[in-house]
Tab-separated table of C-alpha atoms and ligand atoms in Angstrom:
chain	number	residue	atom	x	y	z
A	1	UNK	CA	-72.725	-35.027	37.182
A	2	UNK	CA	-68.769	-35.778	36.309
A	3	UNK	CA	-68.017	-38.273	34.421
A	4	UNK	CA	-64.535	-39.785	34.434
A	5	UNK	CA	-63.105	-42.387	32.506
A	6	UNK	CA	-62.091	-45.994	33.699
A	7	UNK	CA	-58.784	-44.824	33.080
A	8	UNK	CA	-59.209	-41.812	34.725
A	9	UNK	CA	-60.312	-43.672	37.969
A	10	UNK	CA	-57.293	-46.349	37.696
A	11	UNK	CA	-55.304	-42.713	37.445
A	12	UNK	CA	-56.596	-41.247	40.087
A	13	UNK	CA	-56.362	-44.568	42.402
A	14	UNK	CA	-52.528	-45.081	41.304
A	15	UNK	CA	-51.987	-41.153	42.166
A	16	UNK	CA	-53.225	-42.135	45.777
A	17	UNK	CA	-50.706	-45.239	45.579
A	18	UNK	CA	-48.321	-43.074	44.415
A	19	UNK	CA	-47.814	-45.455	41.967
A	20	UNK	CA	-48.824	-42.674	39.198
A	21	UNK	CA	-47.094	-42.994	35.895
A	22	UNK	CA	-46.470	-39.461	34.848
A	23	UNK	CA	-48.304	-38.392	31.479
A	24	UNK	CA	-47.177	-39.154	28.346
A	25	UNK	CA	-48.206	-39.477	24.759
A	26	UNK	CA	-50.515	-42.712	24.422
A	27	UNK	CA	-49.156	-44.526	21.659
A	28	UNK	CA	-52.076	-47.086	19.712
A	29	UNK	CA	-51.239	-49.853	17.748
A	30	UNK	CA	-49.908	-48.261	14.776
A	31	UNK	CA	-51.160	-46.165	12.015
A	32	UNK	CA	-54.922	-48.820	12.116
A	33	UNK	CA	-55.746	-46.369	14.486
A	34	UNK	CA	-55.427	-43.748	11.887
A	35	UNK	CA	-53.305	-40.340	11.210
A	36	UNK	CA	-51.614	-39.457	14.056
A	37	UNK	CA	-49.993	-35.749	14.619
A	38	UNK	CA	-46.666	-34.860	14.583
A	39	UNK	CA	-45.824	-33.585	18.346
A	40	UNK	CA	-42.153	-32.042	17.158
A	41	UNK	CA	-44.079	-30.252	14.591
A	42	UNK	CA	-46.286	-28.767	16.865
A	43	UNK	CA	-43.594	-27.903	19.289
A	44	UNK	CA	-41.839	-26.097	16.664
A	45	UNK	CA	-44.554	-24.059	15.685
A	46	UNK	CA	-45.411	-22.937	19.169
A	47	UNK	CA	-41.294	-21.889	19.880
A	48	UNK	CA	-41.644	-19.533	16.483
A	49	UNK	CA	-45.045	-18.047	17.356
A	50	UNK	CA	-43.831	-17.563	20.930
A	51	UNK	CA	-41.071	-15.299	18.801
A	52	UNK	CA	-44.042	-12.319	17.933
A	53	UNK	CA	-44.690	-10.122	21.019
A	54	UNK	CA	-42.100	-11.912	23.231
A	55	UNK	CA	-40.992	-10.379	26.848
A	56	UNK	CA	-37.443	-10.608	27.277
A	57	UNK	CA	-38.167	-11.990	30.815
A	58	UNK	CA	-40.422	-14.510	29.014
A	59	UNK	CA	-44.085	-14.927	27.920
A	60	UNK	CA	-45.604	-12.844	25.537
A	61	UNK	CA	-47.148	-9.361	24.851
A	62	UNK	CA	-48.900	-10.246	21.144
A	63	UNK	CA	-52.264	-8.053	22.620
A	64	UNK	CA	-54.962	-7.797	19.772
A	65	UNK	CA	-54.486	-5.469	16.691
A	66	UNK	CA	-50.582	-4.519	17.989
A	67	UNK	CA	-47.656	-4.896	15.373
A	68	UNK	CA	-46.777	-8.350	17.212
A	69	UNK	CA	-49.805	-9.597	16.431
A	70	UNK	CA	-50.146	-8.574	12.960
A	71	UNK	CA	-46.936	-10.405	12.824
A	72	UNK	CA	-48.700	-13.284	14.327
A	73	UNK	CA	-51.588	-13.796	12.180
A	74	UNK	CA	-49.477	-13.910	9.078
A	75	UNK	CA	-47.097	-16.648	10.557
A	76	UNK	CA	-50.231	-18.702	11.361
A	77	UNK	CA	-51.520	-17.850	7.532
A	78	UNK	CA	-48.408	-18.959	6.311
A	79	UNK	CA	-48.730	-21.995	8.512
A	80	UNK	CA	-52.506	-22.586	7.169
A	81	UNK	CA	-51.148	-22.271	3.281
A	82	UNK	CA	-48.673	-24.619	4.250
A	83	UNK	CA	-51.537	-27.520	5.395
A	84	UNK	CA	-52.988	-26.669	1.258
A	85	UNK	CA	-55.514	-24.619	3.241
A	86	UNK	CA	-57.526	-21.446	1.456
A	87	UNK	CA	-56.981	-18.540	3.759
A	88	UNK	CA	-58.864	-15.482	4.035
A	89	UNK	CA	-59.975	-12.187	6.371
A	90	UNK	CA	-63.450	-11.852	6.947
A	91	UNK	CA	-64.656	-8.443	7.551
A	92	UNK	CA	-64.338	-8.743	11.706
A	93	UNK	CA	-60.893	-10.131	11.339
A	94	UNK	CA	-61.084	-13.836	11.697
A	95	UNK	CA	-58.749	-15.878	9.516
A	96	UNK	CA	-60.665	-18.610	7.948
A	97	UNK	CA	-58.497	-21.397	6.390
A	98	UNK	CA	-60.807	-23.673	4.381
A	99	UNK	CA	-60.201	-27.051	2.537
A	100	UNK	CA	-62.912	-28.242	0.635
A	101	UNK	CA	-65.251	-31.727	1.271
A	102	UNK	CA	-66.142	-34.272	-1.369
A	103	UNK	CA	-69.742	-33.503	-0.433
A	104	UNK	CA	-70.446	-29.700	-1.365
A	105	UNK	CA	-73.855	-29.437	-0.306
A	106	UNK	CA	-72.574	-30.479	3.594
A	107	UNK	CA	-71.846	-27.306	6.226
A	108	UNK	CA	-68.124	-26.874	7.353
A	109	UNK	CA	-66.610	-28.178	10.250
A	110	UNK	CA	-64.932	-25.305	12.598
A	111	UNK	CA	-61.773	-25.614	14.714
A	112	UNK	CA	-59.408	-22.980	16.455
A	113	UNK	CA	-59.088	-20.523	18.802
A	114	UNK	CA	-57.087	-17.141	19.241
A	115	UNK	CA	-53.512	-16.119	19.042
A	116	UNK	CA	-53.821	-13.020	21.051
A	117	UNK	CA	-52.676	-12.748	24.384
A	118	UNK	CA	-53.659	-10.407	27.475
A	119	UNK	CA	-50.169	-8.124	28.199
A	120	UNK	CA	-47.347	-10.346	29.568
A	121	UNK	CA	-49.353	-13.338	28.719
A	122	UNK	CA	-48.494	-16.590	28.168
A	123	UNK	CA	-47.232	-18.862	24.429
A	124	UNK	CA	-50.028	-21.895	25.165
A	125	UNK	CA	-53.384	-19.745	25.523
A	126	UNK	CA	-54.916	-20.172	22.683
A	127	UNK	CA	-52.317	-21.059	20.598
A	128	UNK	CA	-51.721	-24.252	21.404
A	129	UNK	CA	-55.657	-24.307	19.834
A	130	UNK	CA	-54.172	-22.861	16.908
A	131	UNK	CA	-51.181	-24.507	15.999
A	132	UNK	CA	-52.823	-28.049	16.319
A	133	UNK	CA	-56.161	-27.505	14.338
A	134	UNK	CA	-53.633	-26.375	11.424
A	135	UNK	CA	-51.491	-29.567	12.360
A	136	UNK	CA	-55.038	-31.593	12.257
A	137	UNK	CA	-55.640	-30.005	8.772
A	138	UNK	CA	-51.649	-31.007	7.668
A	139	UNK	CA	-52.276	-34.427	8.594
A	140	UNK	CA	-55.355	-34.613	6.342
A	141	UNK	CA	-53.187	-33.060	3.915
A	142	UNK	CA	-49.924	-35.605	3.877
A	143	UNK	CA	-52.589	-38.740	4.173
A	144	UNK	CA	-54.644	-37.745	1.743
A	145	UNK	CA	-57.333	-38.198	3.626
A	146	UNK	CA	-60.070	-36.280	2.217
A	147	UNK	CA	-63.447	-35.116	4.219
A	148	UNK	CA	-66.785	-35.434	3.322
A	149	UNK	CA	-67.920	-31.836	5.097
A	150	UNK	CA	-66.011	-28.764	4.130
A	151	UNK	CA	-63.543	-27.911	6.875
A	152	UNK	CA	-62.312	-24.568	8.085
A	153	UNK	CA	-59.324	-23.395	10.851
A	154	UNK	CA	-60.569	-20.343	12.465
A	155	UNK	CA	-58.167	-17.757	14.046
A	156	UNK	CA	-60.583	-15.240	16.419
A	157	UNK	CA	-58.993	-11.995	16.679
A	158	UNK	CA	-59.006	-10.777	20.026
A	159	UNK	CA	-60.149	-13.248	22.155
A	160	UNK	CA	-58.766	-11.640	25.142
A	161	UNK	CA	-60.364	-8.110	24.487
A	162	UNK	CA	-64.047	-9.904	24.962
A	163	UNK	CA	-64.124	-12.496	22.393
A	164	UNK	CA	-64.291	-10.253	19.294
A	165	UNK	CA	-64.070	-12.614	16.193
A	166	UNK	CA	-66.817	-15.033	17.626
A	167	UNK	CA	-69.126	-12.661	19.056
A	168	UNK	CA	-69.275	-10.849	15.337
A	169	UNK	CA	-69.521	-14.308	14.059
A	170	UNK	CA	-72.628	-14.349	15.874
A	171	UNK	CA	-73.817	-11.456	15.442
A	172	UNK	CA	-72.865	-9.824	18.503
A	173	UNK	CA	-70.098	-7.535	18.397
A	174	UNK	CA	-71.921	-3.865	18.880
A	175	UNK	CA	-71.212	-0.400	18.829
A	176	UNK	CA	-69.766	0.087	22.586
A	177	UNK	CA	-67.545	-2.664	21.785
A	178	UNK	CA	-66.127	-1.470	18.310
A	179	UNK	CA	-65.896	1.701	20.248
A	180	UNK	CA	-63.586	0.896	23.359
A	181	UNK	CA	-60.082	1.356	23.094
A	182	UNK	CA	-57.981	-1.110	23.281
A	183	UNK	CA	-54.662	-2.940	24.869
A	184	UNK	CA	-52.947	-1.598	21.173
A	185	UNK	CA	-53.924	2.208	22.057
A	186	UNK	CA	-56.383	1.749	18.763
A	187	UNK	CA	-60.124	1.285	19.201
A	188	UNK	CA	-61.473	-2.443	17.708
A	189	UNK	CA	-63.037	-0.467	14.892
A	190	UNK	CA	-59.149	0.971	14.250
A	191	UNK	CA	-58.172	-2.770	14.890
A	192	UNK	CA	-60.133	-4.828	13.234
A	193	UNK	CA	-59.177	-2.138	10.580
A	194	UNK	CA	-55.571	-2.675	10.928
A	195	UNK	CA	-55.734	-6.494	10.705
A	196	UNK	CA	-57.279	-6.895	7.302
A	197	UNK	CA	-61.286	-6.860	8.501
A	198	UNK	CA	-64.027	-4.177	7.399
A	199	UNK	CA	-65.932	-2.850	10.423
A	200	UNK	CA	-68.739	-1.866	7.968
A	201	UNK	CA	-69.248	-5.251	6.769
A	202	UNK	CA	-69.575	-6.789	9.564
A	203	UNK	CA	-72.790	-8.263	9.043
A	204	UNK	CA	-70.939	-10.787	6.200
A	205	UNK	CA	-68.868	-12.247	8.973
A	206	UNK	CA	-71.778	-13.435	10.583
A	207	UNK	CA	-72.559	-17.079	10.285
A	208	UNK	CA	-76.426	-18.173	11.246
A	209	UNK	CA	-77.145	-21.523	13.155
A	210	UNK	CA	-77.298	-24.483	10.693
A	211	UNK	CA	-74.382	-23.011	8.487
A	212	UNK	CA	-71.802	-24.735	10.901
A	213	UNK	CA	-72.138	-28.470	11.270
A	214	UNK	CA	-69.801	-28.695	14.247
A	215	UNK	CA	-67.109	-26.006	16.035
A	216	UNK	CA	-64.657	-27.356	18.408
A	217	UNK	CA	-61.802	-25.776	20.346
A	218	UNK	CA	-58.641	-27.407	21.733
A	219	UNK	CA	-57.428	-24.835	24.494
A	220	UNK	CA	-55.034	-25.382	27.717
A	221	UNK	CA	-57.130	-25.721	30.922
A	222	UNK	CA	-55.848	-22.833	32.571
A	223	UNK	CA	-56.367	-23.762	35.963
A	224	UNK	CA	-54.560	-26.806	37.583
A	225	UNK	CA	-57.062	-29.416	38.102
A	226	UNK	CA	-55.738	-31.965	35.056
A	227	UNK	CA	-52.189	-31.327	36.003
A	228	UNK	CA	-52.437	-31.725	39.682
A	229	UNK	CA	-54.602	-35.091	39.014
A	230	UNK	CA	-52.487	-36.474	35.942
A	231	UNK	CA	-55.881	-36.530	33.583
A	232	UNK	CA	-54.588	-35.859	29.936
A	233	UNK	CA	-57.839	-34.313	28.189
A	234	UNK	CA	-60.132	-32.365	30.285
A	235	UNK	CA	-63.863	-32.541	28.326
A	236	UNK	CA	-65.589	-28.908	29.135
A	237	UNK	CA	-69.208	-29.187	30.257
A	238	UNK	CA	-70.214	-25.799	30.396
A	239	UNK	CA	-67.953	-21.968	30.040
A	240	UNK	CA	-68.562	-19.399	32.337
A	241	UNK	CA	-70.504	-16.098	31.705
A	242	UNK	CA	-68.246	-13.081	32.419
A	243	UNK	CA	-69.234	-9.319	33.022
A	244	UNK	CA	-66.697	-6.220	32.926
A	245	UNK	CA	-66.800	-2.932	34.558
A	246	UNK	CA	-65.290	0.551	34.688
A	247	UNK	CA	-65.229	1.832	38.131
A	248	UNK	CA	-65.020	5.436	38.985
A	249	UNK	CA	-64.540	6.936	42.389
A	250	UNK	CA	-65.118	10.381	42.839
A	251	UNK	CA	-64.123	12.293	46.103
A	252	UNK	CA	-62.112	15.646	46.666
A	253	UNK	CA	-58.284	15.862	46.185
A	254	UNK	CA	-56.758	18.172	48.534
A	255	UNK	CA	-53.842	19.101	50.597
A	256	UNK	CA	-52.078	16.116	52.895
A	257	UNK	CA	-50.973	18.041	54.952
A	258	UNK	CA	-53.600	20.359	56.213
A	259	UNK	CA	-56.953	18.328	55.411
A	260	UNK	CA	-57.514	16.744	58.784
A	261	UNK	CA	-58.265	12.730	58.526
A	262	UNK	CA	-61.886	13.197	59.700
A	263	UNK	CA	-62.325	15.572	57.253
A	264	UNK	CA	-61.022	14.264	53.729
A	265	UNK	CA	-62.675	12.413	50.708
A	266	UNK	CA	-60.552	10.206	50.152
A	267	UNK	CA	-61.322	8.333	46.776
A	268	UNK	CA	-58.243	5.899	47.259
A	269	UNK	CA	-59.506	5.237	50.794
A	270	UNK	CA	-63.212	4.290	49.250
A	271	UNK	CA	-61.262	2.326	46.606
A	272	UNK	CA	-59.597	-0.149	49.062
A	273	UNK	CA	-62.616	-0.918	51.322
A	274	UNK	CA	-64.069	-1.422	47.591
A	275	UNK	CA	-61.507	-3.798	47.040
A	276	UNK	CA	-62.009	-5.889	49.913
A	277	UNK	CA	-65.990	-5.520	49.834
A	278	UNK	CA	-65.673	-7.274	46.640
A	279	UNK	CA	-64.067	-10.066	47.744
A	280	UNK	CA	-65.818	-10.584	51.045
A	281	UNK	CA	-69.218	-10.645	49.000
A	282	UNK	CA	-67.886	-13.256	46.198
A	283	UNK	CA	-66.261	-15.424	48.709
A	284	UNK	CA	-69.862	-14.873	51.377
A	285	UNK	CA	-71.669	-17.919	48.960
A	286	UNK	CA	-70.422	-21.315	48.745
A	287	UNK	CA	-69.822	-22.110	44.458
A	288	UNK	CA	-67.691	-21.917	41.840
A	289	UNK	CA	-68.303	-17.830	41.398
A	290	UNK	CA	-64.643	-15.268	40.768
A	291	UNK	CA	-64.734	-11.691	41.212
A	292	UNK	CA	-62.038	-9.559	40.545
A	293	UNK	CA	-60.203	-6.080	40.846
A	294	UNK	CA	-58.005	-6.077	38.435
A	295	UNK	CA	-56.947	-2.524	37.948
A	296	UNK	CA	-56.461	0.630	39.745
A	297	UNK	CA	-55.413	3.803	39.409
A	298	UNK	CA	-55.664	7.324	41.869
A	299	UNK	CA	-55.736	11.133	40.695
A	300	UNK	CA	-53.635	13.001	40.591
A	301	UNK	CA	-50.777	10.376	42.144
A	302	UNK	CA	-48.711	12.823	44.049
A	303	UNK	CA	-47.279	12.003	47.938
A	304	UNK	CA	-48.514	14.879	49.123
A	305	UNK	CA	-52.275	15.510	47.604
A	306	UNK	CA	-55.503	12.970	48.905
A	307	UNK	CA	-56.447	11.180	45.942
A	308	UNK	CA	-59.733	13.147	44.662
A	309	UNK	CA	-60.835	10.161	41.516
A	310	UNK	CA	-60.118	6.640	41.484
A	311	UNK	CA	-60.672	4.831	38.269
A	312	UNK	CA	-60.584	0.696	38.701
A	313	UNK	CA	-62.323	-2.343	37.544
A	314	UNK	CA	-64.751	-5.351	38.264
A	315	UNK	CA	-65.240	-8.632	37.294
A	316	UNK	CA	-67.538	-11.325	37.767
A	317	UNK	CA	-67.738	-15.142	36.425
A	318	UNK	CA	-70.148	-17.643	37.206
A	319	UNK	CA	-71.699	-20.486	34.765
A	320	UNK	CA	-75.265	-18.744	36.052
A	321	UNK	CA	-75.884	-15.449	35.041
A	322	UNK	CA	-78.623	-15.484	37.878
A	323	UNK	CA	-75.555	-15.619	40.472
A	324	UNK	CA	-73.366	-12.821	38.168
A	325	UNK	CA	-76.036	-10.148	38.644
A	326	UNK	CA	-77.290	-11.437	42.156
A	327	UNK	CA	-73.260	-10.824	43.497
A	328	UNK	CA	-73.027	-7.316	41.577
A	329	UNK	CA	-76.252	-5.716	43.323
A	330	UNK	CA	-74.448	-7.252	46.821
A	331	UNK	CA	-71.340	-5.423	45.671
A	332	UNK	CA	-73.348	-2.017	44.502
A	333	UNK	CA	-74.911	-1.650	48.188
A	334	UNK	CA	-71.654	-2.685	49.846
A	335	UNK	CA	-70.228	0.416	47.709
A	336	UNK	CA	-72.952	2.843	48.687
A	337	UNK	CA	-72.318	1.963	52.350
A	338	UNK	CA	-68.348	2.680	51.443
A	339	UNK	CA	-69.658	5.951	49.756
A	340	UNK	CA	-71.826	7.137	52.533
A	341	UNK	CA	-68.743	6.461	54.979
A	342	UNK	CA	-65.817	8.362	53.360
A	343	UNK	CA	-67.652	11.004	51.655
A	344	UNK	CA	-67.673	9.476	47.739
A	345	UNK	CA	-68.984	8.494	44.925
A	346	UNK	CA	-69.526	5.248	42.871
A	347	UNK	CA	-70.260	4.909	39.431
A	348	UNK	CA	-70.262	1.323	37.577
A	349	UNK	CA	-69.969	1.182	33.827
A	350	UNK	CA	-71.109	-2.018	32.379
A	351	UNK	CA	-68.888	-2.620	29.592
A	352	UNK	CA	-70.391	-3.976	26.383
A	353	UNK	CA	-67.960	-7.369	26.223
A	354	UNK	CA	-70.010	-9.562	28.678
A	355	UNK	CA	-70.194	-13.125	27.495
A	356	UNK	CA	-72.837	-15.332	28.051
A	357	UNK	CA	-72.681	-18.980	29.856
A	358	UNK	CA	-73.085	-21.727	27.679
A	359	UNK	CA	-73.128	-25.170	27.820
A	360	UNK	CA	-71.520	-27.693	25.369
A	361	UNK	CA	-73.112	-30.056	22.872
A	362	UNK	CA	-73.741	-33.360	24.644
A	363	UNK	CA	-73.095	-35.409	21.243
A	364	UNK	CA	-69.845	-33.381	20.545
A	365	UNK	CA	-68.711	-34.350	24.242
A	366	UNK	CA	-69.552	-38.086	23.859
A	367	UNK	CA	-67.090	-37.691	20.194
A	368	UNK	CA	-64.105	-36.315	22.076
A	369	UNK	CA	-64.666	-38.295	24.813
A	370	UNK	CA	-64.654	-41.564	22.805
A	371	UNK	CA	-61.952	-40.278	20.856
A	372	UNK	CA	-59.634	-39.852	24.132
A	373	UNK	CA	-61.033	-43.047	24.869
A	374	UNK	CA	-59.609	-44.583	21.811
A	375	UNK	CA	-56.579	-42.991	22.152
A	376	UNK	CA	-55.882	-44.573	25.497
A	377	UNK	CA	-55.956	-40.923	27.243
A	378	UNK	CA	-57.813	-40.335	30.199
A	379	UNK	CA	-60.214	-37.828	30.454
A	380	UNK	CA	-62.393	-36.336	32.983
A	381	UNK	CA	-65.701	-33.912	32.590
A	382	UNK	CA	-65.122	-30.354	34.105
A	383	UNK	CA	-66.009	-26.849	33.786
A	384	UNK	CA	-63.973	-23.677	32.140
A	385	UNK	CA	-63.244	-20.912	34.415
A	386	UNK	CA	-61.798	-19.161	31.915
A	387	UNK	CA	-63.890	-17.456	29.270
A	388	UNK	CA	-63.426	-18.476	25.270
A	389	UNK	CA	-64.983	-18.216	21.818
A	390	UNK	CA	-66.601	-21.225	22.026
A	391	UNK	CA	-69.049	-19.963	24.314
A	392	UNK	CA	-69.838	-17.831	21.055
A	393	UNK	CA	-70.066	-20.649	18.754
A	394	UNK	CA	-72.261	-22.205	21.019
A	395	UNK	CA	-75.155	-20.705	20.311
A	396	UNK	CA	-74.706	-21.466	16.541
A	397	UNK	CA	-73.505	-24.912	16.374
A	398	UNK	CA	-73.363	-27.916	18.123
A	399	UNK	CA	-70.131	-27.294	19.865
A	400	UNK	CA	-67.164	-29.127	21.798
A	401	UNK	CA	-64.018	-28.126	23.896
A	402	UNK	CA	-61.039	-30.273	25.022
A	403	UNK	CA	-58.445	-28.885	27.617
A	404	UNK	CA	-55.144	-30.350	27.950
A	405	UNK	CA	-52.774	-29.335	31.226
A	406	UNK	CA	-51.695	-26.425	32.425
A	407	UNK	CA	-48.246	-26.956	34.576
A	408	UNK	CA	-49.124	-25.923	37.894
A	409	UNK	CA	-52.325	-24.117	36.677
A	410	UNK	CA	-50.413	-21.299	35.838
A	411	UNK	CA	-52.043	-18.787	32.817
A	412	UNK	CA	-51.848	-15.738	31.805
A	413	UNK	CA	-48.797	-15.110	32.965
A	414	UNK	CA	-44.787	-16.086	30.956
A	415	UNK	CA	-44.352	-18.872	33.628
A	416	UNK	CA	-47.474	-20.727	31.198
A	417	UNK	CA	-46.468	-24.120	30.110
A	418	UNK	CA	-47.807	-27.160	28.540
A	419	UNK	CA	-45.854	-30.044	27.381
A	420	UNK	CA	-44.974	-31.251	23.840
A	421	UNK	CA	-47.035	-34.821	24.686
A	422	UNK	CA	-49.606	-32.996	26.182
A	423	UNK	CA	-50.301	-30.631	23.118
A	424	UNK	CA	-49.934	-33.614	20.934
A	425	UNK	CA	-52.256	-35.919	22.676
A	426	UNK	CA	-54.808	-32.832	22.399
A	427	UNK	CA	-54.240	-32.364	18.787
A	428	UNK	CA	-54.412	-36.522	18.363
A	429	UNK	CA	-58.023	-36.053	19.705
A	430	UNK	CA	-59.103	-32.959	18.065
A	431	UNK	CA	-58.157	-34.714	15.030
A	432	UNK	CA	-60.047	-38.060	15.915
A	433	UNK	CA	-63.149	-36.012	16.349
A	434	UNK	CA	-63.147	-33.795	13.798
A	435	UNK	CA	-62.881	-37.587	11.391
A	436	UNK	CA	-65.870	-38.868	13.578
A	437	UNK	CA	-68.032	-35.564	13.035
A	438	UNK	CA	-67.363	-36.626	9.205
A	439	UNK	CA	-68.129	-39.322	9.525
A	440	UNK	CA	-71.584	-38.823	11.108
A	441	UNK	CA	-71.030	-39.285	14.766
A	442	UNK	CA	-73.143	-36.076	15.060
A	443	UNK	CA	-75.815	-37.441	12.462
B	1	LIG	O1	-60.169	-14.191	30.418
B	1	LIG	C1	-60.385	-15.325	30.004
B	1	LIG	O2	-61.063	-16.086	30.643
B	1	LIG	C2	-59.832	-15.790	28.698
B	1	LIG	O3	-58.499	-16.164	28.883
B	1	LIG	N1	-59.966	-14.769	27.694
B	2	LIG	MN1	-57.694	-18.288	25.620
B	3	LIG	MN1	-56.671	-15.852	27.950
């Protein structure tokens, strides 16, 4: 069931006119409709924290635990300290910047996301989340406006290595993962090591269900839906479930020469029938389902020697985990049948970073939706295709997430862009919420 606003549907009916009004930054009545956020501000912020990892041909490599993140995290502290925020480490790494509530006995209200980015990223995923729940708690700050519940900024650490902060939040994060090496070259025990966390403590990071009264996560959508239709806030129903693997190949190097073709093992051979296999199977069933190879690499790599080992990758996303595991035993047989054919092996690795689906709080959607509403923003109901800590916080809290546009859809990649408005009319309704959540909306 999607839901769209009336404005949406006015939107969507001028678009067709071609009488659409590109978007910009709703502007109420005046301050009656409370605190609003400063968009420059925000802008800013995102320019300097686009400064820590950044690619001289654009975009950003700030990958999880590397000195450019480091970097990172302590611009963003000195951001939160700036708001009159209390900021701290917890033991798996995630900064916590709390302001207190005239009611002590109330749980916190969470908001944030992750600063991270995957390795010629983007400056809007996950930042954008950042930079305006610290601009929400600034706000709050300059008013005066003081909360009833507690309220804390959260900074995840590496978000994009399999949602690390949140998933020891929950309780989650286990050995294989603290194991695995990461993007940095260090494994996340090193890292969260190296960022100010305690590996062995993880257990006091954890936060059990009733000790959060509300998370919420302002993220750009990632995919090109909101831009394409002119919506400004996208209101997430549901985040996919995502499952990694290592793939290894196994056949026989030898010579290139003298090896007949009917006669080799060919591992890079197996690799690209592989490849396609993977996508014929994902793209066999109508849905919303992604799979995807999304690295490779042959043994030994010379011209002149057959490729003996392979070592590559697969993912799968789906908001059912029923489908995940349904299209990886399709993809297992289709690489047996590969195997048999050219003289291979196949071995799958399940890596341990998969995240689960999860589906957000009905009463937190109704409060951003209103609040978007209030606003004078459109809005429309849709799913994330992209994975995020929320989906962790989920299954602790009621929890809400708000996209705002992607230009052309475009993420994880330097050509990532949101607008100033865009980020602004975000914040302006992560900020609404979070004052209706005080107020009770969720009571
Ligand atoms: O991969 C994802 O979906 C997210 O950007 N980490
Ligand atoms: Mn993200
Ligand atoms: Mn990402």
């Amino acid at each position: 069931m999607v839901r769209i606003s009336i404005r949406a549907a006015h939107i969507a009916c001028a678009a067709m006119l071609g009488t659409m009004a590109t978007s910009a930054r709703a502007q109420p009545a005046g301050e009656s409709d409370g605190p609003r956020v400063d968009a420059d501000r925000i802008e800013a912020r995102i320019l300097s924290l686009s400064e820590f990892g950044r690619n001289p041909e654009g975009g950003v490599s700030r990958v999880a635990f590397s000195e450019a993140d480091i970097e990172g995290r302590a611009y963003v502290m000195s951001l939160m300290r700036e708001a009159g925020l209390e900021v701290r480490v917890d033991p798996a790494g995630n900064i916590i910047g709390r302001r207190e509530g005239t009611d002590a006995s109330l749980p916190p209200i969470l908001f944030g996301s992750h600063i991270d980015s995957v390795p010629f990223g983007g400056n809007y995923d996950g930042d954008v989340g950042v930079i305006a729940a610290i601009e929400c708690a600034q706000v709050l700050q300059e008013h005066g406006i003081q909360t009833r519940h507690p309220i804390e900024v959260v900074v995840f650490p590496d978000e994009e290595g399999g949602l690390t902060g949140s998933r020891a939040m929950i309780g989650k994060l286990g050995e294989g993962a603290l194991s695995e090496r990461t993007h940095s070259g260090l494994t996340r025990r090193e890292g969260i090591r190296a960022i100010g966390g305690d590996p062995d403590r993880l257990a006091e990071a954890e936060r059990a269900p009733g000790q959060i009264a509300a998370f919420m996560e302002l993220h750009i959508e990632q995919g090109a839906s909101l831009d394409e239709d002119g919506v400004d806030i996208g209101v997430v129903e549901g985040i996919v479930g995502i499952e990694w693997w290592d793939v290894t190949i196994e056949g026989a190097a030898n010579h290139a020469g003298t090896t007949p073709m009917g006669s080799r093992n060919d591992a890079l051979l197996a690799a690209a029938r592989y490849v396609q296999a993977v996508n014929e199977v994902v793209t066999s069933e109508p849905g919303r389902q992604v799979g995807t190879v999304g690295r490779i690499s042959a043994e030994p790599g010379a011209h002149n020697v057959i490729p003996g080992r392979v070592h590559t990758s697969l993912e799968i996303r789906d908001l059912s985990r029923e489908v995940i595991w349904s299209l990886f035993e399709r993809i297992e047989a289709r690489a047996a049948a590969i195997a048999e054919e050219t003289g291979t092996t196949f071995t799958f690795t399940l890596l341990d970073v998969s995240s689960i689906p999860a589906t957000m709080n009905e009463a937190v959607r109704g409060v951003i939706s209103d609040a978007a509403d209030a606003l004078g923003l459109s809005w429309v109901s849709m799913p994330s295709g992209a994975g995020h800590d929320a989906q962790d916080m989920a299954r602790i809290a009621p929890t809400g997430m708000l996209f705002v546009p992607s230009r052309d859809g475009i993420s994880h990649s330097p050509r990532e862009f949101t607008t100033k408005e865009d980020m602004a009319n975000g914040a302006d309704v992560l900020l609404r919420s979070l004052l209706a959540i005080d107020a009770g909306a969720l009571e």
